[in-house]
Short mmCIF file of C-alpha atoms in Angstrom, two decimals:
data_model
loop_
_atom_site.label_atom_id
_atom_site.label_comp_id
_atom_site.label_asym_id
_atom_site.label_seq_id
_atom_site.Cartn_x
_atom_site.Cartn_y
_atom_site.Cartn_z
CA MET D 1 -18.12 -5.09 -19.20
CA SER D 2 -16.12 -8.27 -19.70
CA ASN D 3 -14.57 -10.22 -16.84
CA TRP D 4 -10.96 -9.34 -17.62
CA LYS D 5 -11.80 -5.62 -17.52
CA LYS D 6 -13.44 -6.03 -14.10
CA PHE D 7 -10.41 -7.95 -12.85
CA THR D 8 -8.00 -5.38 -14.24
CA ILE D 9 -9.91 -2.47 -12.72
CA ALA D 10 -10.15 -4.16 -9.31
CA PHE D 11 -6.45 -5.02 -9.33
CA THR D 12 -5.38 -1.54 -10.47
CA GLU D 13 -7.56 0.28 -7.94
CA SER D 14 -6.36 -1.90 -5.07
CA TRP D 15 -2.73 -1.66 -6.13
CA LEU D 16 -2.86 2.13 -6.46
CA ALA D 17 -4.57 2.52 -3.07
CA PHE D 18 -1.92 0.31 -1.47
CA PHE D 19 0.98 2.15 -3.11
CA ILE D 20 -0.37 5.60 -2.23
CA ALA D 21 -0.90 4.50 1.38
CA THR D 22 2.60 2.97 1.54
CA PHE D 23 4.19 6.09 0.08
CA ALA D 24 2.27 8.34 2.47
CA ILE D 25 3.22 6.34 5.57
CA ALA D 26 6.88 6.17 4.50
CA LEU D 27 6.94 9.91 3.91
CA TYR D 28 5.26 10.58 7.26
CA PHE D 29 7.73 8.46 9.23
CA SER D 30 10.70 9.92 7.39
CA ARG D 31 9.69 13.43 8.49
CA ILE D 32 9.24 12.74 12.22
CA THR D 33 11.85 14.63 14.25
CA THR D 34 10.45 14.53 17.79
CA TYR D 35 9.04 11.62 19.72
CA ASP D 36 6.59 13.08 22.21
CA LEU D 37 3.16 11.76 23.18
CA THR D 38 1.32 13.59 20.40
CA THR D 39 3.62 12.15 17.74
CA ILE D 40 3.18 8.65 19.14
CA LEU D 41 -0.62 8.96 19.15
CA ILE D 42 -0.68 10.33 15.60
CA SER D 43 1.67 7.52 14.52
CA ILE D 44 -0.69 4.93 15.99
CA GLY D 45 -3.56 6.53 14.08
CA VAL D 46 -1.58 6.57 10.84
CA ILE D 47 -0.65 2.91 11.29
CA GLY D 48 -4.32 2.10 11.96
CA LEU D 49 -5.37 3.84 8.75
CA TYR D 50 -2.63 2.03 6.83
CA LEU D 51 -3.77 -1.34 8.17
CA PHE D 52 -7.35 -0.48 7.20
CA VAL D 53 -6.26 0.29 3.63
CA LEU D 54 -4.19 -2.91 3.52
CA ILE D 55 -7.08 -5.08 4.75
CA PHE D 56 -9.51 -3.33 2.40
CA CYS D 57 -7.22 -3.95 -0.60
CA ILE D 58 -6.71 -7.61 0.28
CA HIS D 59 -10.44 -8.13 0.82
CA ARG D 60 -11.26 -6.44 -2.47
CA LEU D 61 -8.79 -8.60 -4.39
CA VAL D 62 -9.88 -11.84 -2.72
CA THR D 63 -13.56 -11.19 -3.39
CA ARG D 64 -13.19 -9.99 -6.99
CA LEU D 65 -10.40 -12.08 -8.48
CA PRO D 66 -10.67 -15.78 -9.32
CA ILE D 67 -8.55 -18.28 -7.45
CA ALA D 68 -6.20 -18.85 -10.40
CA VAL D 69 -5.25 -15.18 -10.47
CA LEU D 70 -4.76 -15.16 -6.70
CA MET D 71 -2.45 -18.17 -6.96
CA LEU D 72 -0.32 -16.25 -9.46
CA LEU D 73 -0.50 -13.02 -7.47
CA VAL D 74 0.67 -14.44 -4.13
CA PRO D 75 4.34 -14.98 -5.11
CA ILE D 76 4.53 -11.92 -7.37
CA ALA D 77 2.98 -9.31 -5.03
CA PRO D 78 5.80 -9.20 -2.42
CA LEU D 79 8.37 -8.71 -5.16
CA MET D 80 6.35 -5.87 -6.67
CA ILE D 81 5.99 -4.25 -3.24
CA LEU D 82 9.73 -4.50 -2.61
CA LEU D 83 10.49 -3.07 -6.04
CA PHE D 84 8.15 -0.15 -5.41
CA LEU D 85 9.63 0.62 -2.01
CA VAL D 86 13.20 0.52 -3.27
CA ALA D 87 12.30 2.68 -6.26
CA SER D 88 10.50 5.24 -4.09
CA LEU D 89 13.32 5.67 -1.55
CA PRO D 90 15.07 8.48 -3.47
CA ILE D 91 11.78 10.33 -3.85
CA ILE D 92 11.03 9.99 -0.14
CA GLN D 93 14.54 11.16 0.77
CA ARG D 94 14.18 14.19 -1.48
CA LEU D 95 10.76 15.10 -0.09
CA SER D 96 11.75 14.58 3.54
CA SER D 97 14.78 16.88 3.41
#
């Protein structure tokens, strides 16, 4: 398998894992109606899992992609994340109601 295919697969897998985790955590927090101790503990667990996925994705990208790609990805990634979150807000609102 050529290098560009490996880079594309690593980027796509990490990006999809990050987006699915972001969508799941946004949907979870949009559905919370009570704030008791159980909800707070579950929320801490969900945030911990989200941080694990985030760290795993960053580690995977840093270890697999060359430095030139990372230099291009650093300014573009926050814009892509913001675009995804804004685009998924109507879906999250529809699913949470």
